[in-house]
Each structure stands twice: as structure tokens, then as C-alpha cells.
Coordinates of C-alpha atoms and ligand atoms in Angstrom, one line a residue:
X426 CA 3.1 -8.0 -48.8
X427 CA 5.8 -7.2 -51.4
X428 CA 9.1 -6.1 -49.9
X429 CA 9.7 -3.7 -52.8
X430 CA 6.5 -1.9 -52.0
X431 CA 6.6 -2.1 -48.3
X432 CA 8.5 0.1 -45.8
X433 CA 11.2 -1.8 -43.9
X434 CA 14.2 0.6 -43.5
X435 CA 16.8 -2.0 -42.2
X436 CA 20.2 -0.7 -41.3
X437 CA 23.5 -2.6 -41.2
X438 CA 25.4 -0.7 -38.5
X439 CA 24.5 -1.0 -34.8
X440 CA 23.2 2.4 -33.5
X441 CA 25.6 3.9 -30.9
X442 CA 23.0 4.9 -28.3
X443 CA 21.3 1.5 -28.2
X444 CA 22.7 -0.4 -25.2
X445 CA 20.6 -3.6 -25.2
X446 CA 20.3 -6.0 -28.0
X447 CA 16.5 -5.7 -28.4
X448 CA 16.9 -1.9 -28.9
X449 CA 19.7 -2.4 -31.4
X450 CA 17.8 -5.0 -33.4
X451 CA 14.5 -3.2 -33.4
X452 CA 16.2 -0.1 -34.8
X453 CA 18.3 -2.2 -37.3
X454 CA 15.3 -4.3 -38.4
X455 CA 13.3 -1.1 -39.2
X456 CA 10.7 -1.8 -36.5
X457 CA 10.9 1.5 -34.6
X458 CA 12.4 4.9 -35.0
X459 CA 12.9 7.4 -32.1
X460 CA 11.0 10.7 -32.3
X461 CA 12.2 12.0 -28.9
X462 CA 13.6 10.6 -25.8
X463 CA 11.5 7.6 -24.8
X464 CA 9.0 8.4 -27.6
X465 CA 8.9 6.1 -30.7
X466 CA 7.4 5.6 -34.1
X467 CA 6.2 2.1 -34.5
X468 CA 7.2 1.4 -38.1
X469 CA 5.1 -1.2 -40.1
X470 CA 7.2 -4.2 -39.1
X471 CA 7.2 -3.2 -35.4
X472 CA 3.5 -2.5 -35.5
X473 CA 2.7 -5.9 -36.9
X474 CA 4.4 -7.5 -33.9
X475 CA 2.7 -5.1 -31.5
X476 CA -0.7 -5.9 -33.0
X477 CA 0.0 -9.7 -32.7
X478 CA 0.8 -9.3 -29.0
X479 CA -2.3 -7.1 -28.6
X480 CA -4.5 -9.8 -30.3
X481 CA -3.2 -12.6 -28.0
X482 CA -3.8 -10.3 -25.0
X483 CA -7.3 -9.5 -26.3
X484 CA -8.2 -13.1 -26.9
X485 CA -7.1 -14.2 -23.4
X486 CA -8.7 -11.2 -21.7
X487 CA -12.0 -11.9 -23.4
X488 CA -11.7 -15.6 -22.6
X489 CA -11.3 -14.6 -18.9
X490 CA -14.5 -12.6 -19.1
X491 CA -13.0 -9.2 -19.3
X492 CA -14.7 -6.5 -21.4
X493 CA -12.8 -4.1 -23.6
X494 CA -13.4 -0.4 -23.6
X495 CA -11.2 2.6 -24.3
X496 CA -10.6 5.5 -21.9
X497 CA -9.1 8.9 -22.8
X498 CA -5.4 9.5 -22.6
X499 CA -6.0 13.0 -21.2
X500 CA -7.3 13.0 -17.6
X501 CA -8.7 15.8 -15.5
X502 CA -6.6 16.8 -12.5
X503 CA -9.6 16.8 -10.2
X504 CA -9.9 13.0 -10.3
X505 CA -6.2 12.8 -9.2
X506 CA -6.9 15.4 -6.6
X507 CA -9.8 13.3 -5.3
X508 CA -7.6 10.2 -5.0
X509 CA -4.8 12.2 -3.5
X510 CA -2.4 11.3 -6.2
X511 CA -2.1 14.7 -7.8
X512 CA 0.3 15.7 -5.0
X513 CA 1.8 12.3 -4.5
X514 CA 3.4 12.2 -7.9
X515 CA 6.2 14.5 -9.1
X516 CA 7.6 15.2 -12.5
X517 CA 6.9 11.7 -13.7
X518 CA 3.2 12.8 -14.1
X519 CA 3.1 15.0 -17.2
X520 CA 0.7 17.8 -16.4
X521 CA -0.9 20.0 -19.1
X522 CA -3.4 22.9 -19.2
X523 CA -6.2 23.4 -21.7
X524 CA -7.2 26.7 -23.3
X525 CA -9.1 27.7 -20.2
X526 CA -6.1 26.9 -18.0
X527 CA -7.8 23.9 -16.6
X528 CA -5.3 21.3 -15.4
X529 CA -5.1 17.8 -16.9
X530 CA -2.5 15.1 -17.1
X531 CA -1.4 12.6 -19.8
X532 CA -2.6 9.3 -18.3
X533 CA 0.2 7.2 -16.8
X534 CA -2.4 4.7 -15.6
X535 CA -6.2 4.8 -15.3
X536 CA -7.3 3.8 -11.8
X537 CA -9.0 7.2 -11.2
X538 CA -10.7 7.3 -14.6
X539 CA -12.1 3.7 -14.4
X540 CA -13.2 4.1 -10.8
X541 CA -15.0 7.4 -11.7
X542 CA -16.8 5.5 -14.5
X543 CA -17.8 2.6 -12.3
X544 CA -18.9 4.7 -9.4
X545 CA -21.4 6.4 -11.7
X546 CA -22.6 3.2 -13.5
X547 CA -22.3 0.3 -11.0
X548 CA -24.8 0.5 -8.1
X549 CA -25.8 -3.1 -7.5
X550 CA -24.0 -6.3 -6.4
X551 CA -25.8 -7.9 -9.4
X552 CA -23.5 -6.0 -11.8
X553 CA -20.3 -7.7 -10.4
X554 CA -17.9 -9.3 -10.9
X555 CA -16.9 -6.8 -13.6
X556 CA -13.5 -6.6 -15.4
X557 CA -13.0 -3.8 -17.8
X558 CA -9.8 -3.4 -19.9
X559 CA -8.2 -1.2 -22.5
X560 CA -5.2 -1.3 -24.8
X561 CA -3.9 2.3 -25.0
X562 CA -0.9 4.6 -24.8
X563 CA 0.3 5.7 -21.4
X564 CA 2.7 8.6 -20.7
X565 CA 5.2 8.5 -17.8
X566 CA 7.9 11.2 -17.8
X567 CA 10.8 8.9 -16.8
X568 CA 14.0 10.6 -15.8
X569 CA 16.1 8.3 -17.9
X570 CA 14.1 6.6 -20.7
X571 CA 16.4 4.0 -22.3
X572 CA 16.6 0.6 -23.9
X573 CA 14.1 1.5 -26.6
X574 CA 10.6 0.2 -25.9
X575 CA 11.8 -1.4 -22.7
X576 CA 11.7 1.8 -20.8
X577 CA 9.9 4.4 -22.9
X578 CA 8.0 7.5 -21.8
X579 CA 5.0 6.9 -24.1
X580 CA 4.1 3.2 -24.3
X581 CA 1.2 1.0 -25.1
X582 CA -0.2 -0.8 -22.1
X583 CA -3.1 -3.2 -21.7
X584 CA -4.6 -2.2 -18.4
X585 CA -7.5 -4.0 -16.8
X586 CA -9.5 -3.2 -13.6
X587 CA -11.7 -5.7 -11.8
X588 CA -14.6 -4.8 -9.5
X589 CA -16.1 -7.2 -6.9
X590 CA -18.5 -7.2 -4.0
X591 CA -15.9 -8.3 -1.4
X592 CA -12.3 -9.4 -0.9
X593 CA -13.0 -13.1 -1.6
X594 CA -14.7 -12.3 -4.9
X595 CA -11.8 -10.0 -5.7
X596 CA -9.4 -12.9 -5.1
X597 CA -11.2 -15.0 -7.7
X598 CA -10.9 -12.1 -10.2
X599 CA -7.2 -11.9 -9.4
X600 CA -6.7 -15.6 -9.9
X601 CA -8.5 -15.5 -13.3
X602 CA -6.2 -12.7 -14.4
X603 CA -3.1 -14.5 -13.1
X604 CA -4.0 -17.6 -15.2
X605 CA -4.9 -15.4 -18.2
X606 CA -1.4 -13.8 -18.0
X607 CA 0.3 -17.2 -17.9
X608 CA -1.6 -18.2 -21.1
X609 CA -0.7 -14.8 -22.7
X610 CA 3.0 -15.1 -22.1
X611 CA 3.1 -18.8 -23.0
X612 CA 1.4 -18.0 -26.3
X613 CA 3.9 -15.2 -27.0
X614 CA 6.6 -17.8 -26.7
X615 CA 8.3 -16.3 -23.7
X616 CA 10.2 -18.0 -20.9
X617 CA 8.9 -16.2 -17.8
X618 CA 8.3 -16.5 -14.1
X619 CA 5.4 -15.1 -12.1
X620 CA 6.9 -13.7 -8.9
X621 CA 5.6 -12.2 -5.7
X622 CA 6.1 -8.5 -5.8
X623 CA 6.0 -5.4 -3.7
X624 CA 2.8 -3.3 -4.4
X625 CA 4.9 -0.1 -4.5
X626 CA 3.3 3.3 -4.9
X627 CA 0.0 2.0 -6.1
X628 CA -0.8 0.6 -2.7
X629 CA -3.0 -2.4 -2.4
X630 CA -2.6 -5.7 -0.6
X631 CA -0.6 -8.1 -2.9
X632 CA 0.8 -8.3 -6.3
X633 CA 2.7 -10.5 -8.8
X634 CA 5.0 -9.5 -11.5
X635 CA 5.5 -11.5 -14.7
X636 CA 9.2 -11.5 -15.5
X637 CA 10.8 -12.5 -18.7
X638 CA 14.2 -14.0 -17.8
X639 CA 17.0 -12.1 -19.5
X640 CA 20.5 -11.0 -18.5
X641 CA 19.6 -7.4 -19.6
X642 CA 16.6 -7.4 -17.2
X643 CA 16.6 -4.5 -14.7
X644 CA 14.8 -6.5 -12.0
X645 CA 16.4 -9.1 -9.8
X646 CA 14.2 -12.1 -9.0
X647 CA 14.7 -15.4 -7.1
X648 CA 13.0 -18.7 -7.7
X649 CA 13.3 -21.8 -5.5
X650 CA 15.2 -24.8 -6.9
X651 CA 12.6 -27.2 -5.4
X652 CA 9.2 -25.5 -5.1
X653 CA 7.0 -22.9 -6.8
X654 CA 8.2 -20.0 -4.7
X655 CA 9.4 -17.1 -6.7
X656 CA 9.7 -13.4 -5.8
X657 CA 11.1 -10.1 -6.8
X658 CA 14.2 -9.5 -4.6
X659 CA 12.4 -6.3 -3.4
X660 CA 10.1 -8.7 -1.5
X661 CA 11.8 -12.1 -1.4
X662 CA 12.4 -13.8 1.9
X663 CA 14.7 -16.6 2.9
X664 CA 14.4 -19.1 5.8
X665 CA 16.4 -17.6 8.7
X666 CA 19.0 -20.1 9.8
X667 CA 20.0 -19.2 13.4
X668 CA 23.8 -19.2 13.5
X669 CA 24.6 -22.7 14.9
X670 CA 27.5 -21.2 16.9
X671 CA 26.8 -21.6 20.6
X672 CA 30.1 -19.9 21.6
X673 CA 30.3 -18.5 25.0
X674 CA 30.2 -14.7 25.0
X675 CA 33.8 -13.4 25.1
X676 CA 34.9 -10.2 26.8
X677 CA 34.1 -7.0 24.8
X678 CA 37.3 -5.6 23.2
X679 CA 38.0 -2.3 21.4
X680 CA 40.5 -2.7 18.5
X681 CA 42.3 -0.1 16.4
X682 CA 41.3 -0.4 12.8
X683 CA 43.1 2.7 11.3
X684 CA 41.5 3.7 8.1
X685 CA 39.5 0.5 7.8
X686 CA 35.9 1.6 7.0
X687 CA 34.3 -0.9 4.8
X688 CA 33.2 -4.4 5.8
X689 CA 35.8 -5.8 3.3
X690 CA 38.6 -3.7 4.8
X691 CA 37.7 -4.5 8.4
X692 CA 37.2 -8.2 7.9
X693 CA 40.4 -8.5 5.9
X694 CA 42.3 -6.4 8.5
X695 CA 41.1 -8.5 11.4
X696 CA 41.2 -11.7 9.5
X697 CA 37.6 -12.6 10.0
X698 CA 34.7 -13.5 7.6
X699 CA 32.3 -10.7 6.8
X700 CA 29.5 -12.9 8.3
X701 CA 30.9 -12.3 11.8
X702 CA 30.7 -8.5 11.4
X703 CA 27.6 -6.3 11.8
X704 CA 27.3 -3.1 9.8
X705 CA 25.1 -0.1 10.8
X706 CA 23.5 2.2 8.2
X707 CA 21.8 5.5 9.1
X708 CA 18.8 6.5 7.0
X709 CA 16.4 9.3 7.2
X710 CA 12.8 8.0 7.5
X711 CA 10.4 10.9 7.0
X712 CA 13.4 13.1 8.0
X713 CA 14.0 11.2 11.3
X714 CA 17.3 9.2 11.6
X715 CA 16.9 5.4 11.9
X716 CA 19.7 2.9 12.1
X717 CA 19.6 -0.4 10.3
X718 CA 22.0 -3.1 11.3
X719 CA 22.7 -6.2 9.3
X720 CA 25.3 -8.9 9.1
X721 CA 28.3 -7.6 7.2
X722 CA 27.8 -9.9 4.2
X723 CA 24.1 -9.0 3.8
X724 CA 22.6 -6.0 1.8
X725 CA 19.9 -3.7 3.1
X726 CA 16.6 -3.9 1.2
X727 CA 15.3 -0.4 1.4
X728 CA 11.8 -1.4 0.2
X729 CA 11.4 -3.9 3.0
X730 CA 12.7 -1.3 5.6
X731 CA 10.4 1.3 4.2
X732 CA 7.4 -1.0 4.4
X733 CA 8.4 -2.0 8.0
X734 CA 8.8 1.7 9.0
X735 CA 5.6 2.6 7.1
X736 CA 7.3 5.9 6.1
X737 CA 6.7 8.0 3.1
X738 CA 10.3 8.9 2.3
X739 CA 13.5 6.8 3.1
X740 CA 17.0 7.8 2.0
X741 CA 20.6 7.3 3.2
X742 CA 21.6 9.9 5.7
X743 CA 24.4 12.3 4.8
X744 CA 27.8 12.1 6.5
X745 CA 27.0 15.1 8.6
X746 CA 23.8 13.5 9.9
X747 CA 25.7 10.3 10.6
X748 CA 28.3 12.2 12.6
X749 CA 25.6 14.2 14.5
X750 CA 23.6 11.0 15.2
X751 CA 26.5 8.8 16.3
X752 CA 29.4 11.0 17.1
X753 CA 31.4 9.0 14.6
X754 CA 32.1 9.1 10.9
X755 CA 30.6 6.5 8.6
X756 CA 32.7 3.3 8.6
X757 CA 33.1 3.2 12.4
X758 CA 29.5 3.3 13.6
X759 CA 27.8 0.5 15.5
X760 CA 24.8 -0.3 17.8
X761 CA 26.8 -0.3 21.1
X762 CA 26.0 2.9 23.0
X763 CA 23.9 4.2 20.1
X764 CA 21.0 6.5 20.9
X765 CA 19.4 6.2 17.4
X766 CA 16.4 4.0 16.9
X767 CA 17.8 0.7 15.6
X768 CA 16.1 -1.9 13.4
X769 CA 18.0 -5.1 13.2
X770 CA 17.8 -7.7 10.4
X771 CA 16.6 -11.1 11.6
X772 CA 19.9 -12.7 10.7
X773 CA 21.6 -10.5 13.4
X774 CA 19.5 -12.1 16.2
X775 CA 21.5 -15.2 16.7
X776 CA 25.0 -13.7 16.2
X777 CA 27.5 -14.2 19.0
X778 CA 30.8 -12.3 19.5
X779 CA 30.4 -10.2 16.4
X780 CA 32.5 -7.2 15.3
X781 CA 31.0 -3.8 14.7
X782 CA 31.9 -0.1 14.7
X783 CA 33.0 1.4 18.0
X784 CA 31.4 4.7 17.2
X785 CA 34.9 6.1 17.4
X786 CA 37.0 6.9 14.3
X787 CA 39.6 4.2 13.5
X788 CA 38.2 1.7 16.0
X789 CA 35.9 -1.3 16.0
X790 CA 34.5 -3.5 18.8
X791 CA 35.1 -7.3 18.9
X792 CA 33.0 -9.9 20.8
X793 CA 29.8 -7.8 20.8
X794 CA 26.8 -9.8 22.2
X795 CA 23.3 -8.5 22.1
X796 CA 21.6 -8.3 25.5
X797 CA 24.9 -7.8 27.3
X798 CA 26.5 -5.0 25.2
X799 CA 23.4 -3.5 23.5
X800 CA 19.7 -4.0 23.6
X801 CA 17.9 -4.3 20.3
X802 CA 14.1 -4.1 20.5
X803 CA 13.2 -4.2 16.8
X804 CA 14.0 -7.1 14.5
X805 CA 12.6 -7.4 11.0
X806 CA 13.4 -8.9 7.6
X807 CA 15.2 -6.0 6.0
X808 CA 17.8 -7.6 3.9
X809 CA 18.1 -8.7 0.2
X810 CA 18.0 -12.5 -0.2
X811 CA 21.1 -13.9 -1.9
X812 CA 21.7 -16.7 -4.4
X813 CA 21.8 -20.0 -2.5
X814 CA 19.8 -18.8 0.5
X815 CA 17.4 -21.5 1.9
X816 CA 13.8 -21.2 0.5
X817 CA 11.4 -19.7 3.0
X818 CA 8.5 -21.9 1.8
X819 CA 9.9 -25.4 1.5
X820 CA 12.5 -27.2 3.6
X821 CA 14.8 -28.4 0.8
X822 CA 15.1 -25.8 -1.9
X823 CA 17.6 -22.9 -2.3
X824 CA 16.9 -19.6 -4.0
X825 CA 18.3 -19.1 -7.5
X826 CA 18.9 -15.5 -8.6
X827 CA 17.8 -14.3 -12.1
X828 CA 17.6 -11.0 -14.0
X829 CA 14.1 -10.3 -15.3
X830 CA 12.2 -7.9 -17.5
X831 CA 8.8 -7.0 -16.0
X832 CA 6.2 -7.4 -18.8
X833 CA 3.1 -7.8 -16.6
X834 CA 2.0 -6.8 -13.1
X835 CA -1.2 -7.8 -11.3
X836 CA -2.3 -6.1 -8.1
X837 CA -4.9 -6.7 -5.4
X838 CA -6.0 -3.1 -4.9
X839 CA -8.5 -3.6 -2.2
X840 CA -10.6 -0.5 -1.6
X841 CA -7.8 2.1 -2.0
X842 CA -9.4 3.8 -5.0
X843 CA -13.1 2.9 -4.4
X844 CA -12.9 4.4 -0.9
X845 CA -11.2 7.6 -2.1
X846 CA -13.7 8.0 -4.9
X847 CA -16.7 6.5 -3.0
X848 CA -17.4 3.7 -5.5
X849 CA -20.1 1.9 -3.6
X850 CA -23.0 -0.6 -4.4
X851 CA -26.1 -1.9 -2.7
X852 CA -25.8 -5.5 -1.5
X853 CA -28.5 -8.0 -1.4
X854 CA -29.9 -6.4 1.8
X855 CA -29.9 -3.0 0.2
X856 CA -26.9 -2.0 2.4
X857 CA -24.3 0.3 0.9
X858 CA -20.9 -1.5 0.5
X859 CA -17.5 -0.5 -0.9
X860 CA -16.4 -2.1 -4.2
X861 CA -13.2 -4.2 -4.1
X862 CA -10.7 -3.7 -7.0
X863 CA -7.8 -5.3 -8.7
X864 CA -5.7 -3.9 -11.5
X865 CA -3.7 -5.7 -14.2
X866 CA -1.1 -4.3 -16.6
X867 CA 0.9 -5.7 -19.5
X868 CA 3.5 -3.6 -21.4
X869 CA 2.8 -4.4 -25.0
X870 CA 5.9 -2.9 -26.5
X871 CA 8.0 -4.2 -23.7
X872 CA 6.7 -7.7 -24.4
X873 CA 7.9 -7.5 -28.0
X874 CA 11.3 -6.2 -26.8
X875 CA 11.6 -8.8 -24.1
X876 CA 10.8 -11.5 -26.7
X877 CA 13.7 -10.2 -28.8
X878 CA 16.0 -10.2 -25.7
X879 CA 15.2 -13.9 -25.4
X880 CA 15.2 -14.8 -29.1
X881 CA 18.1 -13.5 -31.2
X882 CA 21.5 -14.6 -32.5
X883 CA 24.4 -12.8 -34.3
X884 CA 22.3 -12.5 -37.5
X885 CA 19.4 -10.8 -35.8
X886 CA 15.9 -11.5 -34.4
X887 CA 14.5 -15.0 -34.1
X888 CA 10.7 -14.3 -33.7
X889 CA 8.5 -16.9 -32.1
X890 CA 5.9 -17.4 -34.8
X891 CA 2.9 -16.2 -32.8
X892 CA 4.2 -12.6 -32.6
X893 CA 6.4 -12.5 -35.7
X894 CA 5.6 -9.6 -38.1
X895 CA 5.1 -12.3 -40.8
X896 CA 5.0 -16.1 -40.6
X897 CA 7.0 -16.6 -43.8
X898 CA 9.3 -14.7 -46.2
X899 CA 9.8 -15.8 -49.8
X900 CA 13.4 -14.9 -50.8
X901 CA 13.2 -14.9 -54.6
X902 CA 16.7 -15.0 -56.0
X903 CA 17.4 -13.4 -59.4
X904 CA 13.7 -12.5 -59.6
X905 CA 14.4 -11.2 -63.1
X906 CA 14.4 -14.7 -64.4
X907 CA 10.9 -15.6 -65.4
X908 CA 10.7 -19.1 -63.9
X909 CA 11.9 -17.8 -60.5
X910 CA 9.4 -14.9 -60.6
X911 CA 6.5 -17.1 -61.7
X912 CA 7.2 -19.7 -59.0
X913 CA 7.7 -17.1 -56.3
X914 CA 4.5 -15.3 -57.3
X915 CA 2.5 -18.6 -57.3
X916 CA 3.8 -19.6 -53.9
X917 CA 3.1 -16.1 -52.6
X918 CA -0.5 -16.2 -53.9
X919 CA -1.1 -19.7 -52.5
X920 CA 0.3 -18.9 -49.1
X921 CA -1.9 -15.8 -48.9
X922 CA -4.9 -17.9 -49.9
X923 CA -4.0 -20.3 -47.1
X924 CA -4.2 -17.4 -44.6
X925 CA -0.4 -17.2 -44.1
X926 CA 1.2 -13.8 -43.2
X927 CA 3.7 -13.8 -46.1
X928 CA 6.3 -11.3 -47.2
X929 CA 7.6 -11.7 -50.8
X930 CA 11.1 -10.3 -51.1
X931 CA 10.8 -9.3 -54.8
X932 CA 13.6 -6.8 -54.7
X933 CA 16.3 -6.9 -57.4
X934 CA 19.1 -7.5 -54.9
X935 CA 21.9 -10.1 -54.6
X936 CA 21.0 -13.3 -52.6
X937 CA 23.3 -12.5 -49.7
X938 CA 21.7 -9.1 -49.3
X939 CA 18.3 -10.7 -49.1
X940 CA 19.3 -13.4 -46.7
X941 CA 20.9 -10.9 -44.3
X942 CA 17.6 -8.9 -44.2
X943 CA 15.5 -12.0 -43.8
X944 CA 17.7 -13.2 -40.8
X945 CA 17.8 -9.6 -39.3
X946 CA 14.0 -9.1 -39.3
X947 CA 13.6 -12.6 -37.8
X948 CA 10.8 -14.1 -39.9
X949 CA 10.5 -17.7 -38.6
X950 CA 10.1 -19.5 -42.0
X951 CA 11.9 -18.7 -45.2
X952 CA 11.2 -20.1 -48.7
X953 CA 14.1 -19.6 -51.1
X954 CA 13.2 -19.7 -54.8
X955 CA 16.4 -20.1 -56.8
X956 CA 16.9 -21.1 -60.4
X957 CA 19.2 -24.1 -59.6
X958 CA 16.7 -25.9 -57.3
X959 CA 13.8 -24.7 -59.4
X960 CA 15.3 -26.5 -62.4
X961 CA 14.7 -29.7 -60.4
X962 CA 11.3 -28.5 -59.4
X963 CA 12.4 -27.8 -55.9
X964 CA 12.5 -24.8 -53.4
X965 CA 14.3 -24.5 -50.1
X966 CA 12.5 -24.1 -46.8
X967 CA 14.6 -22.8 -44.0
X968 CA 13.7 -22.6 -40.2
X969 CA 15.2 -19.3 -38.8
X970 CA 15.4 -20.8 -35.2
X971 CA 16.9 -24.2 -35.9
X972 CA 18.7 -23.3 -39.2
X973 CA 17.2 -26.6 -40.6
X974 CA 17.0 -26.5 -44.4
X975 CA 14.6 -28.7 -46.4
X976 CA 14.5 -29.2 -50.2
X977 CA 10.9 -29.5 -51.2
X978 CA 9.0 -30.1 -54.4
X979 CA 7.4 -26.7 -55.3
X980 CA 4.0 -28.2 -55.0
X981 CA 4.5 -29.2 -51.4
X982 CA 6.0 -25.9 -50.1
X983 CA 2.7 -24.2 -49.3
X984 CA 1.3 -27.2 -47.4
X985 CA 4.5 -27.6 -45.5
X986 CA 4.5 -24.0 -44.4
X987 CA 0.8 -24.2 -43.5
X988 CA 1.5 -27.2 -41.3
X989 CA 4.4 -25.6 -39.5
X990 CA 2.4 -22.3 -38.9
X991 CA -0.6 -24.3 -37.6
X992 CA 1.7 -26.3 -35.2
X993 CA 3.4 -23.1 -34.0
X994 CA 0.2 -21.3 -33.4
X995 CA -1.6 -24.1 -31.6
X996 CA 1.3 -25.0 -29.4
Ligands
LIG1946 C1 1.6 7.8 -11.9 C2 2.9 7.8 -12.5 C3 3.6 6.6 -12.7 C4 3.0 5.4 -12.2 C5 1.8 5.4 -11.5 C6 1.1 6.6 -11.4 C7 3.2 3.1 -11.9 C8 1.3 4.2 -11.0 C9 1.5 1.8 -10.8 C10 0.5 1.3 -11.7 C11 -0.3 0.2 -11.2 C12 -1.2 -0.5 -12.2 C13 -3.0 -0.3 -13.8 C14 -2.3 -1.2 -14.8 C15 -1.3 -2.1 -14.1 C16 -0.3 -1.3 -13.2 N1 3.7 4.2 -12.3 N2 2.0 3.1 -11.2 O1 0.2 4.1 -10.5 F1 1.0 9.0 -11.8 CL1 3.5 9.3 -13.2 O2 0.3 1.8 -12.8 N3 -2.0 0.4 -13.0

């Protein structure tokens, strides 16, 4: 491709509304342009990267035995009514009507559509295992789309769906996808972790998220320093260490703590560590008050509590409800004498002589002991793990906290959709059975953005070669000089013949201008054709990642680039 005839509208200044580096650089490098909130044009350079990720995904999905198809973006409401999800989702589901006023939605995902297809076409156990996938635009009307392609409203997803005769077979399909995902993200040059994850609104029995480690990641994950355990903090556990303290229970004591509401204020006022205090939070679970009590230095994990309570809605109670439920304002509430249902975190179980609210304004209780001062009948893991907590799986490791960008998510769906839509098959005995499903997503645009989050410097993007828009850029300096033009054109032609994705920067611009663009758009290999080196029969080869510069005889340049591309693609 010739730069002068291509379309790469790079910009020098950093766009004001771009908060993360990948969004800034994708705009500046002329890879994307916003059409509306969360809706983007993929410009030629951005599209080339998107297509490279798609191709890697396609190759690994096909290698895993999955079969590509393409479903419509527009989906009939009746399928979502049959699955019960038409009512379950709110404004995030973009609903539309056709000319006959029939209701449709723009597909945010395709469980209903694929299950409808399979329930019509798969009737025998002989037709499974079956894994069907597509690469296609989704629409989710996010309240706050931001960070460019990282959280768009319309985005390209590879979504796959597996169909099996039973749970064991479904586990095999899941494992195949899990391994395919590892290969995909390795080939994309990403540093990632597969982490145990909550199944969330989709339901199902288990799931893993593939997280690209980056400080700008919206998700918090933990991984063990010693074993393979890794989980999204939404789901992560830690080994509960019973407090070693075998102190004798001391007499209960009410103390004045005027105006001290938060754990920090109370523990500072009473001169005790937060770990010897117990906080109580009141939440509304399906509009019924529930109290959660945790050690003062721990944080409530609402997803774990919601899963434990198995409720549809869970939110913090208002001040009035707290007052009504406990007779005390927030900041002074506690389990002693409380009539609200209490769920206690496991770490509270072993506490002795702890401090907690007295359910009386400006007062707390000291030396509270479970059993004597209050009875707790429900204990559950309802807290967020913290950096340094002991690993729940091995005896030696501790949990390290990272920020991550979710680029993939695999789910064991079980029979949630096949039951709702009656997708059944006849087994070997002619008996009707329910199909077992799995679903597997990859955010294509988000993968490109995450890759940039992990691979950039002050000069711009540093693309890993497998998903770079081009493998090599030829920066021809003073291209008006015939020897430079001729040499650049020859190398350009030879690289193309060698199957290299090459961009010839043939613009009549100053060298510095060209180098800035080449660094900004992040092409991994750069050949500089300049009259000085050319006079000695040489060109310069620069590696965008390492900065290494080699002076090469012109005749060796193509072979050198070819060798480096081959090495980078074959890992
Ligand atoms: C919706 C809306 C948003 C959604 C969903 C449904 C997320 C929804 C979960 C999934 C699960 C998997 C197949 C590919 C991999 C992910 N956001 N999810 O179901 F109506 Cl508005 O999409 N689907």
C-alpha cells in the first residue's frame, strides 16, 4: 500500500474526551473515528488490525472443530419472550419495531437465535458435539460507553455456542474452547490470565474470563503467587484463617463514640485496628432488608451476597430504611439486639471481643462475642478478597491483585436456554433428552484496544506483529531523489512478492514527520531508505519495539524482514 494513496488521518494532538491511552492512540493513529457515543467507524488501519484478530480467532476456532455461520443482527422479540429475557433486560436491550409494528431487538448476544436454529435442525445424538460460531456486530445500549472500543455500544464479537448430549460432553467442549482461547490470545501477543468468573445475568454453571493485564482495566482479578488459581474478585475466595486469638470473652461494654461513624473514625477514636471491629450494612434483597456483617477492614462483595441470597435485586438500603430496621442511624448499627436477618462473612466467625455499633447514635459496643451477645445463624463468604490474602487452593501462595481488561468470556450454560426453548434430541435409546450448551465470546475490537494498552510508548503504538495493520513500513526520505525512489520502490515490490504486508511511505514530507507517523501507527518493522546510506548501498532496518537499528546492504533487506516476520508469526 502507498501511504500517499491510502487513508490514514493521523493527528498530533491528544483528543480531550479520550481517557485511556488505547482510545487516544487509536484516534491519533487514524484507526477509528466516533460516529456517535459508543459507535465507531473502523478506518482502514483499524480495520486491518481487526481483520488480523478475526483471522487468528477463525483459525483457532476452526482448529477446535467449531463451524462458522452468520446470524442476523436483528432478532424477533418473540424468541426473547420465550426465553424470558425480553422482560429481564432493560434499556440496555435496544428494541425496535418494523413497519408492521412487530417488535425486534438489535442483538446484544445470540443464545436465543442459535438455540432456535438448533432446536429445528438437531434431533439426534449423532449430530453432536456441535460448535457453531459467528463474528458479527452486537449492540448493547450501555449507559456510559467510554474508552473507545473498550466499552462501545456497537462492537464486533466472536460468539460461539456448543451443543452436547450431556454435561460431561459439554465439559469437553468447554475445555476445547478454553484451550483455543489461550492459543488465540497468545498468538495476539497479549499478556493475559484466564480467571474463574461469576456467570452473571447469563446464568449457567461456571465461567472463565480471559483478562488482559493493564492498569486501565475495569476489572479486578487475583492470581496466586504459587499455584494456578486465578479469579475475578467478584468470585475470588481466600483461605479463611481463624483468628488465632484465644482471648477470654471480656464483659460487654457500651462506649460513647460521638460523631464517629466510619470504621476509620471508630478504630482511630478507640485506638484499635479495624480488624477488631465489625461493620453492619443493611441492603434490600428483593425489597426485603438484610444485614451483612463483616470485619471492619473487609469489603462487602455484593455479587457473592446476591448469589448466596439467590435474589433478583440487591441494593444498599436508604438511611430511612436503616433507621426503621435498626432504630439507629448508619454508622452506629450492629448485630447485637438486631431483629434484621443477618448474614455474616466467614471471617467474623472466629472474632473475639470485637467492636461494633450499639444501634444507638454516638455509641458503639466493645467486647462483643458471638453466642453470648448475639446469635448469628448464617455465615457465608461475602467479602472481596484482598491483595496478600492466603490462596484458597494451595497452602503456600498468596493472592496478588491486578487490573484486567476482559477480552474473552467462556460459559458453561447447562440447559438454561435449551430447556426454555425446548431444544431436545433423541438419544441412542430413542429417548428425548435436553441439549447441554456452552457459549464463548471474544471482543474483537476490545482485543485490539487491550493490545495497545499493553503495547505502547510515548511515541505511540507498538503493535505485536501478528495483529499489526502492516508488518513493515518503508520510510523513503527525500523520495524526489531518483536513487531513493528507485530503491524504495524495488524493496516495496520485493516485499510484496514475499507476501509481506508493507506500507510504502512515499509522501513528499520531511524525515521527522514520517518517523513520527511510523512510530505513532506502531508498525513493527521499519526500513529507512535515505540517500546517505544508499550511497554506500545500505538501508536502515529499525525494530519499533526494541528500537534496535541495523544497517543492511539493500540486497539483504527483504530477506531480513521476511525472516523477522516469519519468526514473529510462528512464535
Ligand atoms: C442482553 C444485553 C446485554 C447482555 C446480555 C443480554 C451480556 C447477555 C452475557 C452474554 C453471555 C455470552 C455469548 C457470547 C459470550 C457471552 N450482556 N450478556 O446475555 F440482552 Cl442488553 O452475552 N453470550
